[in-house]
Coordinates of C-alpha atoms in Angstrom, one line a residue:
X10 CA 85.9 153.7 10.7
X11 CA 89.6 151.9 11.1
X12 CA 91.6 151.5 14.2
X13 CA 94.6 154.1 13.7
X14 CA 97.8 151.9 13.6
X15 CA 99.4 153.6 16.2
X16 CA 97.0 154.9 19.0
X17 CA 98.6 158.1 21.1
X18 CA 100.1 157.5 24.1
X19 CA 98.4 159.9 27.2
X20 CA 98.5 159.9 31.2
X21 CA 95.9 157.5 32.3
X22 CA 93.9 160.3 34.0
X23 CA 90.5 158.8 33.9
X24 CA 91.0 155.0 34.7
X25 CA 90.8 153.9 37.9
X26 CA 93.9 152.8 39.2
X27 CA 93.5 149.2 40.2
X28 CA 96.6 148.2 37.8
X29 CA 100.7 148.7 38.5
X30 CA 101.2 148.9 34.8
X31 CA 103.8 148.6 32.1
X32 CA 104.7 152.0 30.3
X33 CA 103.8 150.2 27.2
X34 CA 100.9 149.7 25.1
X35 CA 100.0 146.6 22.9
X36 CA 98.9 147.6 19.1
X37 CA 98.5 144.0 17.5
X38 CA 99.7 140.8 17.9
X39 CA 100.6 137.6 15.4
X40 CA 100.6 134.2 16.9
X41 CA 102.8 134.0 19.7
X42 CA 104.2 137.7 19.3
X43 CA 102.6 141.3 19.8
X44 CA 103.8 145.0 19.1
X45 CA 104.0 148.0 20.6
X46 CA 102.5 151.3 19.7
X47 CA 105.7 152.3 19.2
X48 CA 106.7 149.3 16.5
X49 CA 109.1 147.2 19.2
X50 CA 108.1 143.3 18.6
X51 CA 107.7 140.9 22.0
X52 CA 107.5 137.2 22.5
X53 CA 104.8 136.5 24.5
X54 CA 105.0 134.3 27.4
X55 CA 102.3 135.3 29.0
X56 CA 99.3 135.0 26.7
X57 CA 96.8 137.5 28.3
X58 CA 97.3 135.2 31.3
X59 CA 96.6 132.0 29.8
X60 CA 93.7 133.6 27.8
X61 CA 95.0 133.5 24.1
X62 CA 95.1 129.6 23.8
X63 CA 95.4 130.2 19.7
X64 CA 98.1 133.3 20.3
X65 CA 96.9 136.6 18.1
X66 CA 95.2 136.5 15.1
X67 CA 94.3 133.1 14.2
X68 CA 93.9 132.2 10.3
X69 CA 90.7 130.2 11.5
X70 CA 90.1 131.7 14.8
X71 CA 89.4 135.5 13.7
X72 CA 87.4 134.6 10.0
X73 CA 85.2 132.7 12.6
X74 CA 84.3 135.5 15.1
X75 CA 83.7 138.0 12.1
X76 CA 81.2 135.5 10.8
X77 CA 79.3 135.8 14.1
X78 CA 80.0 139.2 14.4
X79 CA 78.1 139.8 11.2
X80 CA 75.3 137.1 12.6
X81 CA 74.3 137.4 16.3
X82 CA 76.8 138.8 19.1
X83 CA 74.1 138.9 22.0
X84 CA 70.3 137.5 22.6
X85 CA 68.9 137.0 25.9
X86 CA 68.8 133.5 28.0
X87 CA 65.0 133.4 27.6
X88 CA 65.2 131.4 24.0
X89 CA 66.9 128.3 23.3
X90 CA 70.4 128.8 22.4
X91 CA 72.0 125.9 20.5
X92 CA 75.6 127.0 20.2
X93 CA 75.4 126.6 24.3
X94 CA 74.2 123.7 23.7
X95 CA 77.5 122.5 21.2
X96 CA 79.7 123.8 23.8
X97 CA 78.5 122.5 27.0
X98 CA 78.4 118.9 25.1
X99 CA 81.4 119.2 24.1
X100 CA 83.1 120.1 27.5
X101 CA 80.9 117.2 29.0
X102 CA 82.7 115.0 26.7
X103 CA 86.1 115.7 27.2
X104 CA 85.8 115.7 30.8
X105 CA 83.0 112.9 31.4
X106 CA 81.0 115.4 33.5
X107 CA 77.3 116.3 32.8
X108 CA 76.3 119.6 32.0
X109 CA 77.2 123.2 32.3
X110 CA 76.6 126.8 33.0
X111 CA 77.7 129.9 31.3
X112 CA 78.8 133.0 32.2
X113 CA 81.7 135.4 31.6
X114 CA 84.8 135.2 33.7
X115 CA 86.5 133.1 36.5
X116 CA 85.5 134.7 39.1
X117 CA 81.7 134.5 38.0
X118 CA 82.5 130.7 37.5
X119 CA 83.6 130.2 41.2
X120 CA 81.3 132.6 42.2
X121 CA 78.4 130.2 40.7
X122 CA 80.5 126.6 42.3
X123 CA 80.3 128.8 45.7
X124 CA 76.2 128.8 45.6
X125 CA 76.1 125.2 43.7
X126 CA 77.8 123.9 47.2
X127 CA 75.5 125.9 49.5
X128 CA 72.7 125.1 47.6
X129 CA 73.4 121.3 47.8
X130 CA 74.2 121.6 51.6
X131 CA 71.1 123.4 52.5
X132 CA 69.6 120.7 50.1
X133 CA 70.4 117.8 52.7
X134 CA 69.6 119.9 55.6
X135 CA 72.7 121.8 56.5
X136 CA 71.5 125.4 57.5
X137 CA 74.8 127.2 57.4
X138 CA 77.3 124.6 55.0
X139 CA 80.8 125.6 54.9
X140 CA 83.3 124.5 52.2
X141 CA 86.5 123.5 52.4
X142 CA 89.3 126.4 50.8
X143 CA 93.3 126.5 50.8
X144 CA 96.5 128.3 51.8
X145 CA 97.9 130.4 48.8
X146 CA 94.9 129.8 46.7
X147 CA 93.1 132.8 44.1
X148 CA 89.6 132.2 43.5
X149 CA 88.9 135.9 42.4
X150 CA 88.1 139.4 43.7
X151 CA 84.2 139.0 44.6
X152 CA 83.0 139.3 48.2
X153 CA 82.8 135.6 48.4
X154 CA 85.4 134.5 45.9
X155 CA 88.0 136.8 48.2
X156 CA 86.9 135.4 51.5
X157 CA 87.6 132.0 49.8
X158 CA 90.8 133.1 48.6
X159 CA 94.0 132.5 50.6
X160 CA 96.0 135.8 50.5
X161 CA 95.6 138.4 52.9
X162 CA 97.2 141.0 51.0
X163 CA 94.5 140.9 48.4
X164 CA 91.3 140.4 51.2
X165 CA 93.2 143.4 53.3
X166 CA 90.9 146.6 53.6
X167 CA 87.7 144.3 52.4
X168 CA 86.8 143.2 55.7
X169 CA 84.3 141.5 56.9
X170 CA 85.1 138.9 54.4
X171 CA 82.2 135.8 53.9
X172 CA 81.9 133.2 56.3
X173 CA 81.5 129.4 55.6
X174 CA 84.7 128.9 54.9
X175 CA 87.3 126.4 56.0
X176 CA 90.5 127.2 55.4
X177 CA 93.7 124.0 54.9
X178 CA 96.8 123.5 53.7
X179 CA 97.9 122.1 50.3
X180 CA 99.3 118.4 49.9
X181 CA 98.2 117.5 53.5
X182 CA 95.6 114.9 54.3
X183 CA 96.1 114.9 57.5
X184 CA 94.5 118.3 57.4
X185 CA 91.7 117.3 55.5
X186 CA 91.0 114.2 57.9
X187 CA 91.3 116.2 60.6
X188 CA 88.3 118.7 59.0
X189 CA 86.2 115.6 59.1
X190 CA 86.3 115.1 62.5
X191 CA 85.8 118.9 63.9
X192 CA 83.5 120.5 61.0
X193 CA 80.2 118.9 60.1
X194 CA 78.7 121.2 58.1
X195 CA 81.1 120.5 55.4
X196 CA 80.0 120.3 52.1
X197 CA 82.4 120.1 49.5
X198 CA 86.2 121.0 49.4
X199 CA 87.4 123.9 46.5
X200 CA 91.0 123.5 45.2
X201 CA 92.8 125.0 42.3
X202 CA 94.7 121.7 40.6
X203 CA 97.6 124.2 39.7
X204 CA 97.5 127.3 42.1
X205 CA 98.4 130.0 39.7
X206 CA 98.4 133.3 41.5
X207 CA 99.6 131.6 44.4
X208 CA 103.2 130.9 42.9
X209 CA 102.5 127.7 40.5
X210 CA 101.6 125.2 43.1
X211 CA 100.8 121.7 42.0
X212 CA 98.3 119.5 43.7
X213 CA 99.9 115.7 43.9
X214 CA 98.2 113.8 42.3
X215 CA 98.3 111.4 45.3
X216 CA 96.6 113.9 46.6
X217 CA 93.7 114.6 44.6
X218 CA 92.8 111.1 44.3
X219 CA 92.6 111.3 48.7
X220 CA 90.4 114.5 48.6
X221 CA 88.3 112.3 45.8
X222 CA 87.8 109.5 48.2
X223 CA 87.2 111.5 51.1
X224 CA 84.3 113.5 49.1
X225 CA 83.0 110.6 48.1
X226 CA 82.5 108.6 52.0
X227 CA 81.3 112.0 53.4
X228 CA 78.5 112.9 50.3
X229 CA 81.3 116.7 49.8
X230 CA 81.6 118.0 46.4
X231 CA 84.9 118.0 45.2
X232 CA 85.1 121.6 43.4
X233 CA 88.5 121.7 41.3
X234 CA 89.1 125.0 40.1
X235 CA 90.3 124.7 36.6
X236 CA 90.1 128.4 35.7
X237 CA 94.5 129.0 34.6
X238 CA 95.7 125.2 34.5
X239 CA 92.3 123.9 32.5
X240 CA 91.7 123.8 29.2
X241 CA 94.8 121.9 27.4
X242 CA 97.2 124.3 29.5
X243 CA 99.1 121.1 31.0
X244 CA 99.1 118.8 28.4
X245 CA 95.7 116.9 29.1
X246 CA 92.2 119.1 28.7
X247 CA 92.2 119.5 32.5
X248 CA 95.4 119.6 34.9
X249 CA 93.1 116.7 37.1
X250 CA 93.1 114.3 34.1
X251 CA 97.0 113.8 35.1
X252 CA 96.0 112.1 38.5
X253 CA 92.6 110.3 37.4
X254 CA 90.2 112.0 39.2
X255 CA 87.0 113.7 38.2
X256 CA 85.4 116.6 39.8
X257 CA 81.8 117.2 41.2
X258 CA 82.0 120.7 40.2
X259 CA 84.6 122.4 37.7
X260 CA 85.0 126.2 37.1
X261 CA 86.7 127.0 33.9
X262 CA 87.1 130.6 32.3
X263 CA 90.6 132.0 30.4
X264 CA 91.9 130.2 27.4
X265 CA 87.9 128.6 26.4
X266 CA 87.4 131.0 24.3
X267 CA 91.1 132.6 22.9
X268 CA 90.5 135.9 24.0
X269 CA 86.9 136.7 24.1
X270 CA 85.4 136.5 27.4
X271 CA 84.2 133.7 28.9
X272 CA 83.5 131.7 31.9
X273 CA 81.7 128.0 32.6
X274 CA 80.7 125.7 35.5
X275 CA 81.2 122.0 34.5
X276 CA 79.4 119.7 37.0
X277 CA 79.2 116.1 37.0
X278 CA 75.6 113.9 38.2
X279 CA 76.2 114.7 42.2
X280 CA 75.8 118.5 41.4
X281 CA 74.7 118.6 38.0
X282 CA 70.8 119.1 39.1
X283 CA 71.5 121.2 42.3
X284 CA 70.3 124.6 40.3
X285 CA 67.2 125.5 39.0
X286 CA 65.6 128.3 36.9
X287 CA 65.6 131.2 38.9
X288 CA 68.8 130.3 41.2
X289 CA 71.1 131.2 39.0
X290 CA 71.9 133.5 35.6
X291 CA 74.0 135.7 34.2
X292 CA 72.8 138.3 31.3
X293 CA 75.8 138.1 28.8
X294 CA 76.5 134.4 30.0
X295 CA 76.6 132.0 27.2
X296 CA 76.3 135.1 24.1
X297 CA 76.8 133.5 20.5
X298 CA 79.9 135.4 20.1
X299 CA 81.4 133.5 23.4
X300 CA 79.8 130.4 22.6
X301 CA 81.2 130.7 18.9
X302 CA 84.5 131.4 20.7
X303 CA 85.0 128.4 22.5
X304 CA 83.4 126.0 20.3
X305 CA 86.0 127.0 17.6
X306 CA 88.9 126.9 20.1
X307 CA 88.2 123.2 21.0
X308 CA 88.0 122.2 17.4
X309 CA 91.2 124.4 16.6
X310 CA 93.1 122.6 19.6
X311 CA 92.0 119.3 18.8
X312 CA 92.8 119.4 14.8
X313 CA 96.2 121.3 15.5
X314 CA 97.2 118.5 18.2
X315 CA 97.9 121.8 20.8
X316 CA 97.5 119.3 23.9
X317 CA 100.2 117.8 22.7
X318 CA 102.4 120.5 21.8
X319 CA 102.0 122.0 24.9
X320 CA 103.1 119.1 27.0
X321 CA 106.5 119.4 24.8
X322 CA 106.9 122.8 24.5
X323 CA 106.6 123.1 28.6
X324 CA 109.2 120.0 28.8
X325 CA 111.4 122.1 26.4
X326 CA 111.5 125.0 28.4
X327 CA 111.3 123.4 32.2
X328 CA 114.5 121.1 31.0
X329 CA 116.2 124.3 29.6
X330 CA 115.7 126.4 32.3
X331 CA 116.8 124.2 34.8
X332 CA 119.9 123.3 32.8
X333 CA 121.1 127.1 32.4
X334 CA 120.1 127.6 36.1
X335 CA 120.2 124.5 38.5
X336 CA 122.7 125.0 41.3
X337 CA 122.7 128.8 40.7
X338 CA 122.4 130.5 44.2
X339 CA 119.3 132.3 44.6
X340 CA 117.4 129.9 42.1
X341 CA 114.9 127.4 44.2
X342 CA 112.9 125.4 41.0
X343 CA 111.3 125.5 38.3
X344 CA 107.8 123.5 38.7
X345 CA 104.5 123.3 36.8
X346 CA 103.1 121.3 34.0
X347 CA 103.0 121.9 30.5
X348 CA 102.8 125.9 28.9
X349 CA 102.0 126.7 33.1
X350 CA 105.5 127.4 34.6
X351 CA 106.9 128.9 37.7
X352 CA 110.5 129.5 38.2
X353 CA 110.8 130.1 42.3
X354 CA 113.7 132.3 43.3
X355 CA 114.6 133.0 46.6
X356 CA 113.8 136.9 47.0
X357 CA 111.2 139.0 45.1
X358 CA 112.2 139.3 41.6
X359 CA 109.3 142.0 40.1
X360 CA 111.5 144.0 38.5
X361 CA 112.1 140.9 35.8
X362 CA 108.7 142.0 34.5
X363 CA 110.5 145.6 32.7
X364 CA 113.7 143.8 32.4
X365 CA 112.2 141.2 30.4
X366 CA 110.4 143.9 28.8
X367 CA 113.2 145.9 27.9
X368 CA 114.5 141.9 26.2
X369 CA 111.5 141.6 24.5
X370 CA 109.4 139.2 26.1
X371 CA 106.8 139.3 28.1
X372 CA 106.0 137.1 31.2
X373 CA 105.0 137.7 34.5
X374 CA 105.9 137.5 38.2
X375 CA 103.2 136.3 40.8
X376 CA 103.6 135.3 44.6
X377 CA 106.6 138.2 44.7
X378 CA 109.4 135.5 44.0
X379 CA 108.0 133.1 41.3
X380 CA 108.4 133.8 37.7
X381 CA 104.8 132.7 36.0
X382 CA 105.6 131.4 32.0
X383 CA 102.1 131.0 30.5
X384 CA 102.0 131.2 26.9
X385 CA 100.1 130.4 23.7
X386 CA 99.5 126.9 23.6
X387 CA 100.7 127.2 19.8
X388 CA 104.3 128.2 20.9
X389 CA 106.8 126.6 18.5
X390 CA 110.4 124.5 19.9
X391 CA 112.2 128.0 18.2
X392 CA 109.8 129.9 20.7
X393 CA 110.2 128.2 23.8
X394 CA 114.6 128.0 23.6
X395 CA 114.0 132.0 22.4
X396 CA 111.8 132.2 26.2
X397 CA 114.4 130.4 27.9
X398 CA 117.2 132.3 26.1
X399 CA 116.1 135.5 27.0
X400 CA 114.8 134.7 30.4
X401 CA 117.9 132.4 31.8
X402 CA 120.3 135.8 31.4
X403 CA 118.2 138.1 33.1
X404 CA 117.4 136.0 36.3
X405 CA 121.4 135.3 36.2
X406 CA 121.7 139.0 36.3
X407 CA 119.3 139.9 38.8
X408 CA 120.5 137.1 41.1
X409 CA 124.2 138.0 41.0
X410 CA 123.3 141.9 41.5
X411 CA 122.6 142.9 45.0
X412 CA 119.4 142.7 46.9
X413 CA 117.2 146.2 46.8
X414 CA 116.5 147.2 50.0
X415 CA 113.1 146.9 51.7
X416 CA 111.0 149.5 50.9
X417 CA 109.9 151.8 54.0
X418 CA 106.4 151.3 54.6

């Protein structure tokens, strides 16, 4: 039986209500744009968040996943699965790293560098290891990947959140240095390269390469959490590549696959052996279908150049929006790398999210006052000045209207 074209719109009585939604509803999409049930067309600038690498309906993405549709969607992890093998050898080779573990979402990937740490610690002798975690960072909505997350708003009312957790700001080594003398149970130190959720925060690369060294005289892991800004999303396969620096341990989930869920733990030779059979697994982990997924996203994105493409398509749009806005009162900056931009304004701008719907584009808003731009990595240079042309107005609207007030709580 067919999809209906247009599926009915109804009160969401019977899903939990965990999501502040849209009164909209996607029906299809076509590379970088999608409809809506009702036939209204939208750019998208947000790409599932960073999840649909190749946009909607690839010509060689989708004729791939019906093959293995019609092949093998699932089979256990007790036989030998060769596309998992493709796929992790091909992630070890653009990174330089060693092996890999599958599973089927971010947070499951830093859920599985969380016990890779703890494992090595208790390893060398450490009974209760602690790892290094940051201000403003998003690691996911796990017990553990929540205590290591830096927002209270999300950990509120989840209490008693995991211990073994250190918890620093970004960009300061003094901070880091200062860990090294008072915590000596530390075993590794877990950063997003790009903090997405936290407002498009950039690690410096100066940075990066001090937390490497540092890892490196104490025996830490250094844990980069490449889940939003990794694969391609910056220009380079992974947003650490810019500074030179290679991880011991790198989560990696959204945009491997296009769409189709997936997550993977990249390690390289200091924590590539620290899990054995039986410490770890995950039942759908590493499926054909996600495995088919990914291996014919990294072929796709190296043939079609898209690491390129979305260095210039994120210089396109940074330089435009920072000539229509720069000097406009209420605007901070626009930062990021590549297709992963944040536009910082100075009060909480969530209404934008309907206003740009309204315009026909979608994006998204994250840390209350930072506009998140995250879209297909196949976005055209008449796609990004469309974002930028649609966008720029409404942020000068919303800026010059008054402030709402606080809401009562």
């Amino acid at each position: 039986m067919n999809a209906p074209d247009k599926f009915p719109a109804s009160p969401e009585t019977h899903v939990m209500k965990t999501y502040g939604r849209l009164p909209m509803a996607l029906s299809h999409g076509r590379g970088c744009w999608v409809w809506d049930t009702d036939g209204k067309k939208y750019l998208d600038g947000l790409a599932g968040i960073a999840v649909n690498t190749l946009g909607h309906g690839h010509p060689k993405l989708v004729p791939a996943l019906q093959d293995q549709v019609a092949r093998l969607i699932h089979t256990s992890n007790y036989y030998a699965a060769p596309m998992q093998e493709r796929l992790a050898a091909r992630l070890c080779e653009i990174s330089g790293l060693a092996n890999a573990f599958f599973c089927n979402s971010g947070l499951e990937a830093n859920e599985a560098a969380i016990k890779i740490a703890r494992k090595f610690g208790h390893d060398k002798g450490i009974v209760r290891p602690e790892i290094v975690v940051y201000e403003k960072a998003f690691h996911g909505r796990s017990i553990a990947t929540l205590s290591a997350t830096g927002n209270p708003k999300v950990q509120a009312g989840f209490e008693p959140l995991v211990e073994g957790f250190v918890r620093v700001p970004l960009n300061d080594v003094a901070a880091i240095e200062q860990v090294v003398q008072d915590n000596p149970n530390v075993v590794a130190v877990f950063l997003e390269v790009i903090q997405g959720e936290g407002g498009v925060n950039p690690a410096r690369a100066e940075y990066l390469q001090a937390v490497r060294r540092i890892c490196d005289e104490r025996d830490w892991l250094l844990m980069l959490d490449e889940v939003q800004c990794g694969m391609g999303r910056t220009g380079k396969w992974f947003a650490h590549q810019w500074a030179g620096v290679k991880p011991d341990v790198m989560p990696l989930a959204k945009g491997l696959a296009s769409g189709v869920p997936i997550g993977a733990v990249v390690c390289g030779p200091r924590a590539a052996g620290v899990l054995g059979p039986g410490n770890h697994g995950s039942t759908f982990g590493g499926n054909p279908l996600a495995m088919r997924g990914g291996i014919e996203t990294l072929a796709i994105m190296e043939e079609d150049k898209l690491l390129d493409n979305a260095a210039a398509m994120g210089a396109l749009i940074r330089d435009g929006v920072l000539h229509e806005l720069q000097g406009l009162p209420g605007f901070v900056e626009v930062r990021g790398q590549g297709l992963m931009i944040g536009i910082e304004l100075e009060r909480p701008c969530g209404e934008l999210l309907g206003r740009a719907a309204d315009a026909g584009l979608m994006i998204s808003v994250t840390a209350d006052t930072v506009v998140r731009l995250l879209p297909a990595l196949i976005l055209s240079a008449a796609e990004a000045q469309q974002i930028v042309d649609i966008l720029c107005p409404l942020i000068k609207q919303f800026l010059a209207s008054p402030a709402s007030p606080p809401t009562a709580s």
